[in-house]
Short mmCIF file of C-alpha atoms in Angstrom, two decimals:
data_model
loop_
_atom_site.label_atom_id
_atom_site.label_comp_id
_atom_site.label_asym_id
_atom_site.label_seq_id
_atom_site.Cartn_x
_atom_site.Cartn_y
_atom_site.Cartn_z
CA UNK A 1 1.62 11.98 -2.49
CA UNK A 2 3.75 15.07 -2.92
CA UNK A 3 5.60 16.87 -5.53
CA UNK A 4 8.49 14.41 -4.90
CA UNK A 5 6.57 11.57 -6.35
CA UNK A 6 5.49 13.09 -9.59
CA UNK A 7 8.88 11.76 -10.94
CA UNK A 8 7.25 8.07 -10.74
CA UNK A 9 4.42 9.35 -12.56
CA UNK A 10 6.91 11.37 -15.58
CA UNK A 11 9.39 7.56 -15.43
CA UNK A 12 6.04 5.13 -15.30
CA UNK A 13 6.31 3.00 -18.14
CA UNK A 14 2.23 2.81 -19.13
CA UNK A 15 2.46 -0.98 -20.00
CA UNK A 16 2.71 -2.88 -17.18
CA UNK A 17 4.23 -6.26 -17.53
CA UNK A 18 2.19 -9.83 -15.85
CA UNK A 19 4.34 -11.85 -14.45
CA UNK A 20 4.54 -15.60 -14.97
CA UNK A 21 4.22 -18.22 -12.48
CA UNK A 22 8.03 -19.03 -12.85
CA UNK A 23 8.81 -15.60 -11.21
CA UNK A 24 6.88 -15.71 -8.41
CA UNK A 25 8.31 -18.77 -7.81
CA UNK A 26 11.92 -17.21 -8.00
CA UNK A 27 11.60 -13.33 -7.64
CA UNK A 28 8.40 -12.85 -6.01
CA UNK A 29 10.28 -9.88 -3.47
CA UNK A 30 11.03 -8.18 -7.40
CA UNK A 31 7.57 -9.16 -8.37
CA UNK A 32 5.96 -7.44 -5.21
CA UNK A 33 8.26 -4.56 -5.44
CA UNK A 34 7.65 -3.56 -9.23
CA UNK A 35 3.92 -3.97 -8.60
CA UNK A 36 3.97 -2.00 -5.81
CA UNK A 37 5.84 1.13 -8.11
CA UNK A 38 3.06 0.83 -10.28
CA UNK A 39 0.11 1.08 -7.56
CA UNK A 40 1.68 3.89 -6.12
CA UNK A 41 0.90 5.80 -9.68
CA UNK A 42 -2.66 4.41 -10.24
CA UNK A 43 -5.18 7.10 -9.54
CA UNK A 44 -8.59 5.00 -10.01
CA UNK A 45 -11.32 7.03 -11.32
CA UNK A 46 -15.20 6.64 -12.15
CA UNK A 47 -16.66 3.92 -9.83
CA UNK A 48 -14.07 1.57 -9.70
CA UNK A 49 -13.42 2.13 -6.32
CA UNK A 50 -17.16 0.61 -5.57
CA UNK A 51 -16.18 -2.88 -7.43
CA UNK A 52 -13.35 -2.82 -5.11
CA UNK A 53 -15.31 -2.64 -2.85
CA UNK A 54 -17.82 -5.25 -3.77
CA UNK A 55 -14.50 -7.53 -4.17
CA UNK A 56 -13.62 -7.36 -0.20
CA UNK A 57 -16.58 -7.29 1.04
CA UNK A 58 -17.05 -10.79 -0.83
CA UNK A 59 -13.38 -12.01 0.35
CA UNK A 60 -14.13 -10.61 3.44
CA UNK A 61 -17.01 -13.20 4.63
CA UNK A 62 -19.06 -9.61 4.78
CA UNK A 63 -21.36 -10.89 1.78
CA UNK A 64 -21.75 -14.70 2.09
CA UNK A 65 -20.54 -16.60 0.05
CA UNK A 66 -17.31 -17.45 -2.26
CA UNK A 67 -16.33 -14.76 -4.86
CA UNK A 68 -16.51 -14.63 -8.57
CA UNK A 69 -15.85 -11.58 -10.99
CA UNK A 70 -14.13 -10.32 -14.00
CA UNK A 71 -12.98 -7.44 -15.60
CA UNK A 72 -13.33 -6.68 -19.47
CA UNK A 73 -11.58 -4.20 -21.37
CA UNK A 74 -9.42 -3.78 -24.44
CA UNK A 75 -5.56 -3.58 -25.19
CA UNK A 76 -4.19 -0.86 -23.59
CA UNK A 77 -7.90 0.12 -21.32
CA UNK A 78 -5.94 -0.86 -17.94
CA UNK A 79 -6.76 -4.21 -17.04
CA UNK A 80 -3.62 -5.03 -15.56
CA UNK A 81 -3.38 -2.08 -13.73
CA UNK A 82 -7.11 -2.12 -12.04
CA UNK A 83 -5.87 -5.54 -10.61
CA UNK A 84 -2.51 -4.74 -9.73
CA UNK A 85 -4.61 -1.61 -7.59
CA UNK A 86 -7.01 -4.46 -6.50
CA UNK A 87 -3.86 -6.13 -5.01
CA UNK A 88 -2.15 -3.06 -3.35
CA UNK A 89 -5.79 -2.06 -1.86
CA UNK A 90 -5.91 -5.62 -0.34
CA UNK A 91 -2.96 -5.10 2.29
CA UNK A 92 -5.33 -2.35 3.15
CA UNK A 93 -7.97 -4.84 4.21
CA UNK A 94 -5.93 -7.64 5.57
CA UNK A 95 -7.05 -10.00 2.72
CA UNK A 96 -4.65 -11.91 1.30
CA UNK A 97 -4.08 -11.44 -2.35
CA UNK A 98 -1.92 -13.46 -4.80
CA UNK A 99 -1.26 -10.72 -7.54
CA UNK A 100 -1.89 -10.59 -11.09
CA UNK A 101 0.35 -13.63 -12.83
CA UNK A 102 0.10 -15.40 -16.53
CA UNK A 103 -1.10 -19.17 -16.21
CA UNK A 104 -1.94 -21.67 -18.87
CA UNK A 105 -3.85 -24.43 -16.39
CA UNK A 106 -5.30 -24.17 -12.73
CA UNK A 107 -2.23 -26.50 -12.07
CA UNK A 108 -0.42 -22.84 -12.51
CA UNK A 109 -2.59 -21.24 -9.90
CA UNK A 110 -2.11 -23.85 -7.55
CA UNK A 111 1.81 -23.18 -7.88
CA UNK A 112 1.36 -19.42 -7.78
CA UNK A 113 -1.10 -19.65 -4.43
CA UNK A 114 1.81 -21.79 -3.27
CA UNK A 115 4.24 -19.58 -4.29
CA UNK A 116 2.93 -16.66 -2.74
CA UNK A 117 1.99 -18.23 0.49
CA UNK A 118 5.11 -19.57 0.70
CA UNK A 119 7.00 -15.59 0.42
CA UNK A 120 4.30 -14.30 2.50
CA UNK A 121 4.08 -16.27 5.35
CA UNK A 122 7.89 -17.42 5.39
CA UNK A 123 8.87 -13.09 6.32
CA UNK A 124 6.42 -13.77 9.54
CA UNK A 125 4.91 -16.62 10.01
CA UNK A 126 7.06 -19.74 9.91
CA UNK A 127 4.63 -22.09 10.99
CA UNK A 128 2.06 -21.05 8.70
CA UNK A 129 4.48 -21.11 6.04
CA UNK A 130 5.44 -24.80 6.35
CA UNK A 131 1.93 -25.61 6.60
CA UNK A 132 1.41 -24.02 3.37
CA UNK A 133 4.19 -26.03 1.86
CA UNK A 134 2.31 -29.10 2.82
CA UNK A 135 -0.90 -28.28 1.66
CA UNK A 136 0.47 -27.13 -1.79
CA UNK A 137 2.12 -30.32 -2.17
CA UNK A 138 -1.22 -32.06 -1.21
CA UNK A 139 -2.62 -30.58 -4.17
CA UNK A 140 0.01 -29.35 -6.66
CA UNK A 141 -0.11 -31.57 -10.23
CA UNK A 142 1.14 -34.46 -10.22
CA UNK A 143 2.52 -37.49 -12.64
CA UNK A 144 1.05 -40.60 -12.61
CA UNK A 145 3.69 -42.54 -10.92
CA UNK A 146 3.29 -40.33 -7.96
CA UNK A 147 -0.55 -41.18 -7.82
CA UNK A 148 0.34 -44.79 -8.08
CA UNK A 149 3.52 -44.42 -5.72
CA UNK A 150 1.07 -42.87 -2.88
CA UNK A 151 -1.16 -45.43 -3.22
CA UNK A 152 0.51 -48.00 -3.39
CA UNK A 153 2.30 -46.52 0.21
CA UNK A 154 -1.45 -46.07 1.97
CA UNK A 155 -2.52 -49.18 0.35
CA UNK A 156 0.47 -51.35 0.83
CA UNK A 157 -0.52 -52.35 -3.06
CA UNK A 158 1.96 -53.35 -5.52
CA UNK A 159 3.16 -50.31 -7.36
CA UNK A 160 3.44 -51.36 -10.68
CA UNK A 161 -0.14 -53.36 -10.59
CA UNK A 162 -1.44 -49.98 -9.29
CA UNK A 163 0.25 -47.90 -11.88
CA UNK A 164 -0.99 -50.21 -14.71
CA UNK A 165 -4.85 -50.12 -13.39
CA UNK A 166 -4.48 -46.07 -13.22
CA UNK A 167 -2.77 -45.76 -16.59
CA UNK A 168 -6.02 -47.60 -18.25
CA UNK A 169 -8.67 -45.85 -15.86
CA UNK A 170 -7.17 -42.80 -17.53
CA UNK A 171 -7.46 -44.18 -21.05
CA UNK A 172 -11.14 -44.59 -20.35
CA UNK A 173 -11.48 -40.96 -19.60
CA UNK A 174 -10.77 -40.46 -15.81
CA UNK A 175 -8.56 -37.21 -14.68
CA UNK A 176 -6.77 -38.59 -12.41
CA UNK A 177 -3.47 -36.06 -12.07
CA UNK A 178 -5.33 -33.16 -13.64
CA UNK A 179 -6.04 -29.97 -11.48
CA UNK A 180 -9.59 -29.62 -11.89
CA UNK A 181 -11.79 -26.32 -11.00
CA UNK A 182 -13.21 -28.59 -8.17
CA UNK A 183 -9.56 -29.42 -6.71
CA UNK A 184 -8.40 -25.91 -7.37
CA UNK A 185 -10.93 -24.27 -5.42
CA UNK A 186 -11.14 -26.97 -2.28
CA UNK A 187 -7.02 -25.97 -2.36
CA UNK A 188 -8.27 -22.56 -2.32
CA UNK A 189 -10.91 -22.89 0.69
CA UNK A 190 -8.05 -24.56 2.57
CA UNK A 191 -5.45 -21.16 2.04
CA UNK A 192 -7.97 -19.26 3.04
CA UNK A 193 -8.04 -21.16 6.24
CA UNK A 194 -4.73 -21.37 7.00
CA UNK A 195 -4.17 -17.11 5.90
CA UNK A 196 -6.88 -16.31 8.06
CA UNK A 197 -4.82 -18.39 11.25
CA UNK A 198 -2.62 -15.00 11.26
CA UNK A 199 -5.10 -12.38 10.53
CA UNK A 200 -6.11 -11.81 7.01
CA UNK A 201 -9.67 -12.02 5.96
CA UNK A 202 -9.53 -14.24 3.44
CA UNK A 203 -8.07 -15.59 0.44
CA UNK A 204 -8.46 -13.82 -3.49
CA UNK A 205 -6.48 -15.24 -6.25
CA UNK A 206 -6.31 -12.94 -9.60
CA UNK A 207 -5.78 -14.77 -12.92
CA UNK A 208 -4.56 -12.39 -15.41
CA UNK A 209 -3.59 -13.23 -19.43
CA UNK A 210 -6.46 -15.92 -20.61
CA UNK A 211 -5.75 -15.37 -24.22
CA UNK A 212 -2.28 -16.70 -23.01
CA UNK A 213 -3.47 -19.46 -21.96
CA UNK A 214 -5.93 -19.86 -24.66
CA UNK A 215 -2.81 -19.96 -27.29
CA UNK A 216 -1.77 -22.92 -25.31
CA UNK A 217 -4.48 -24.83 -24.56
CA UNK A 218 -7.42 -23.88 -26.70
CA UNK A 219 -10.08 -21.17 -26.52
CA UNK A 220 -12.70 -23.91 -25.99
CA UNK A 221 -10.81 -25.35 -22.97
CA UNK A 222 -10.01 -22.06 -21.13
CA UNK A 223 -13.88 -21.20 -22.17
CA UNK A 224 -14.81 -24.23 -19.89
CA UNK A 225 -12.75 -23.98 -17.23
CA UNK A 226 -14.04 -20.06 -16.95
CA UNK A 227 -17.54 -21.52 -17.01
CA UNK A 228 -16.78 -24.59 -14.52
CA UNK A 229 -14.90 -21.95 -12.22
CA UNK A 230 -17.25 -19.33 -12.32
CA UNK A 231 -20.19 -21.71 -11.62
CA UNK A 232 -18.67 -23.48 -8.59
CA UNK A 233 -17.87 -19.95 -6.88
CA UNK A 234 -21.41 -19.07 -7.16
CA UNK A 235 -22.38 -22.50 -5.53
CA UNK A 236 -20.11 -22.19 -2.51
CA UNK A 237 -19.66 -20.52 1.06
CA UNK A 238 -16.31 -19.37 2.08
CA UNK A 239 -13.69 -16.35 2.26
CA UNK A 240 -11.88 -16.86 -0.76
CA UNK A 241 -12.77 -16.01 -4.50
CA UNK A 242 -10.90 -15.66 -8.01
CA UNK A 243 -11.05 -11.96 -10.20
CA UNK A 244 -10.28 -12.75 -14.01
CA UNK A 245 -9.01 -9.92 -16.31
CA UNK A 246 -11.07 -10.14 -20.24
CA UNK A 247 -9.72 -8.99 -23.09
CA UNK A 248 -13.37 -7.69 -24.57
CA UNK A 249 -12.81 -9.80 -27.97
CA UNK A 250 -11.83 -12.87 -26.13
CA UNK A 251 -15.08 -12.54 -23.84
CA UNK A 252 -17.14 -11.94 -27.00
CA UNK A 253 -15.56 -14.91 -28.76
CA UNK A 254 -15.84 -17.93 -25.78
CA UNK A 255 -19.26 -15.99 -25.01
CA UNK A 256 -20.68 -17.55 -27.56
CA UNK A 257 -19.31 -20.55 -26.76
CA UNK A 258 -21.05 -20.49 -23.43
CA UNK A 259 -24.11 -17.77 -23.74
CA UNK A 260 -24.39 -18.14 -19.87
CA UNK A 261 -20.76 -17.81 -18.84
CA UNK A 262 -20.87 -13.68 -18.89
CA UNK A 263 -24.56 -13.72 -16.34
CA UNK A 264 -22.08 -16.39 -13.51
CA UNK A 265 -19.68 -13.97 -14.12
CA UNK A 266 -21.35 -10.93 -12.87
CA UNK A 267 -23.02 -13.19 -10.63
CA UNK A 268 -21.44 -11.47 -7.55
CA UNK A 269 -22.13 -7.78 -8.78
CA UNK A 270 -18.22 -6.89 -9.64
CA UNK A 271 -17.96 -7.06 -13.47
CA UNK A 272 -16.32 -3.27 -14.74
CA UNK A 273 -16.33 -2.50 -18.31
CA UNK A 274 -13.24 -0.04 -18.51
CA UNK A 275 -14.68 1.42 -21.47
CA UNK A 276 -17.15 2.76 -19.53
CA UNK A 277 -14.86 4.45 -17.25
CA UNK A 278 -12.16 6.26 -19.37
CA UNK A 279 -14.16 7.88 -21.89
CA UNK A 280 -13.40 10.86 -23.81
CA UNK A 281 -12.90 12.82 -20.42
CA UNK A 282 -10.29 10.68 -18.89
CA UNK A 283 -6.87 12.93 -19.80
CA UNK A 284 -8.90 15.75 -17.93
CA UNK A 285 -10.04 13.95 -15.13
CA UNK A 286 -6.97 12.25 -14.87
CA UNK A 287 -4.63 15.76 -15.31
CA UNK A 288 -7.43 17.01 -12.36
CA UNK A 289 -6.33 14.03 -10.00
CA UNK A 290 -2.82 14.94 -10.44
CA UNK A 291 -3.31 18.55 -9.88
CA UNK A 292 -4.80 17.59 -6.64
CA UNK A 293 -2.46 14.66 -5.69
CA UNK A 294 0.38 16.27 -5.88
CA UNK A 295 -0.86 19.57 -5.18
CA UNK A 296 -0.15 21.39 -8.00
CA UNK A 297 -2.05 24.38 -7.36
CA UNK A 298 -3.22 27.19 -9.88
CA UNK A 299 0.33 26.57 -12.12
CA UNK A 300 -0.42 22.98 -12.12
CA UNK A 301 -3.65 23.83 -13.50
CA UNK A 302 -2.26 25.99 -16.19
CA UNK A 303 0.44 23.86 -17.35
CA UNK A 304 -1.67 21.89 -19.79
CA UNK A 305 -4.68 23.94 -21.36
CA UNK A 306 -8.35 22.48 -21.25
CA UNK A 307 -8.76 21.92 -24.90
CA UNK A 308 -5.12 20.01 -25.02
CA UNK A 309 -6.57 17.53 -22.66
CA UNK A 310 -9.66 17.72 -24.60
CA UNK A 311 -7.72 16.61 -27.32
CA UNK A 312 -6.12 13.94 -26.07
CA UNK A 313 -8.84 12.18 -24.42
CA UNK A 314 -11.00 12.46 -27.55
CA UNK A 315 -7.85 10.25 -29.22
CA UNK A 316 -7.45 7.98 -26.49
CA UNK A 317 -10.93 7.32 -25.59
CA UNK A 318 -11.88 3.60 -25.74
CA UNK A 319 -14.29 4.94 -28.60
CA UNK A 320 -11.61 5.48 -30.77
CA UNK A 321 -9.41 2.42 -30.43
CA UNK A 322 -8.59 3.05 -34.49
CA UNK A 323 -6.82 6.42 -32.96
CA UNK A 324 -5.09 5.01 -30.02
CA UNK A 325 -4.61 2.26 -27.03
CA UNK A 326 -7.09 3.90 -25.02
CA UNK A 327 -6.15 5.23 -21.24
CA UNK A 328 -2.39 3.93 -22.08
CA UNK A 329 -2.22 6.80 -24.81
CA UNK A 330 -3.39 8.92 -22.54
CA UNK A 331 -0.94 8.07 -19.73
CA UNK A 332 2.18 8.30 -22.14
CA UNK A 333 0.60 11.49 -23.48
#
């Protein structure tokens, strides 16, 4: 960085907007692009560069097995922004990341896989691309007439006998158009594949926003589909995985729920607590980074006294969250 770019750090805007699945349907190039602004300005600190680490070196087949991990903090602790930086670091390390985006159901994370394959692949790889299309529409939800329409086209079956025998095998409990974890994740294995055709790594997919999708759906059903997700990942072999951000009351809430569901998710050793990380040092740790970025010098030193910083990371440490938002008080500060 240079002294030219500490104008994106006085303009940054410290809450950072996830993006719904709709957009990087439509605008993924603004998507990409907006994210991007905001990576530039994220100086990680503490040890979150290890659990980034410990994320690649899971996506990367360098650890075996699939991926799993979370990241728990409150309002305003940086959630969004550690996985946005997870995202940018990724291009680093040739793995292919789908970047942070709202869903409700895993039928949303097949589109947004989809989506981003689909932008990704179609700049370079036009082959890979249309293969992409066809696997996402292999897998991508679907209504019960188009169950009973494929059938009845591999079967050579009457359509509306088939539709009928579906319609009461799902009144008896069968989830027959659902996404489930299981389909989700085989979709998953199957990107990674086809990404790693044209030189990526692997595949990670980062779910941002479940208390979104918890308004929608229920806590208890995003609880089990955390669990059932989590759980799977930890049972399989491949270079792909999912990182989940965590609100730290909606972890504590569906935790009791499911006692277990926190141990699966540190399961691969990548679980970071932001509170741990910006304390009440952060705004001088932070103000240090930019001296040193940007390279400030001795007046960029003096510009902001020691016991202002003090002060300011004392009301937006993650102790005080009566005070403040935590590290995004400190940013706008």
């Amino acid at each position: 960085m240079s002294i030219k770019d500490l104008d994106l750090i006085l303009k940054k805007d410290p809450i950072i907007t996830t993006f719904p699945v709709s957009q990087l349907q439509t605008q993924p190039q603004m998507v990409e692009q907006l994210y991007l602004t905001h990576a530039k300005t994220h100086l990680s600190l503490g040890d979150t560069e290890r659990h980034v680490d410990t994320i690649f070196k899971w996506v990367s087949g360098q650890n075996k097995g699939a991926f799993i991990g979370a990241v728990e903090g409150n309002y305003g602790e940086g959630k969004t922004s550690f996985l946005v930086h997870v995202w940018a670091k990724s291009q680093e390390r040739r793995v292919f990341t789908v970047p942070p985006f709202e869903w409700v159901t895993l039928a949303d994370g097949v589109t947004a896989v989809g989506a981003w394959l689909a932008y990704i692949l179609g700049r370079e790889h036009p082959a890979q691309a249309r293969k992409a299309e066809r696997l996402y529409l292999a897998y991508r939800q679907k209504s019960l007439e188009d169950v009973a329409r494929e059938t009845a086209k591999q079967t050579g079956g009457d359509f509306d006998t088939i539709l009928a025998a579906l319609k009461n095998r799902e009144a008896q409990g069968a989830r027959l158009t659902e996404v489930t974890p299981e389909r989700f994740l085989d979709f998953c294995a199957q990107a990674s594949d086809l990404v790693k055709e044209v030189g990526y790594q692997g595949l990670l997919v980062v779910l941002d926003e479940p208390e979104v999708a918890a308004k929608k759906i229920g806590r208890e059903t995003v609880a089990h589909l955390l669990f059932d997700l989590a759980n799977l990942l930890r049972e399989k072999q491949g270079e792909y995985g999912v990182l989940v951000s965590m609100p730290s009351n909606f972890l504590a809430d569906i935790s009791r729920r499911y006692p277990a569901l926190t141990a699966r998710l540190q399961s691969r050793g990548c679980f970071p607590r932001l509170r741990d990380v910006y304390g009440p040092d952060f705004a001088t740790d932070l103000w240090q980074r930019y001296v040193a970025e940007f390279d400030l010098g001795e007046e960029g030193a003096r510009i902001v006294s020691s016991l202002t910083l003090q002060a300011i990371g004392q009301v937006g440490s993650s102790e005080r969250s009566d005070l403040s938002y935590g590290p995004r008080t400190v940013v706008s500060a």
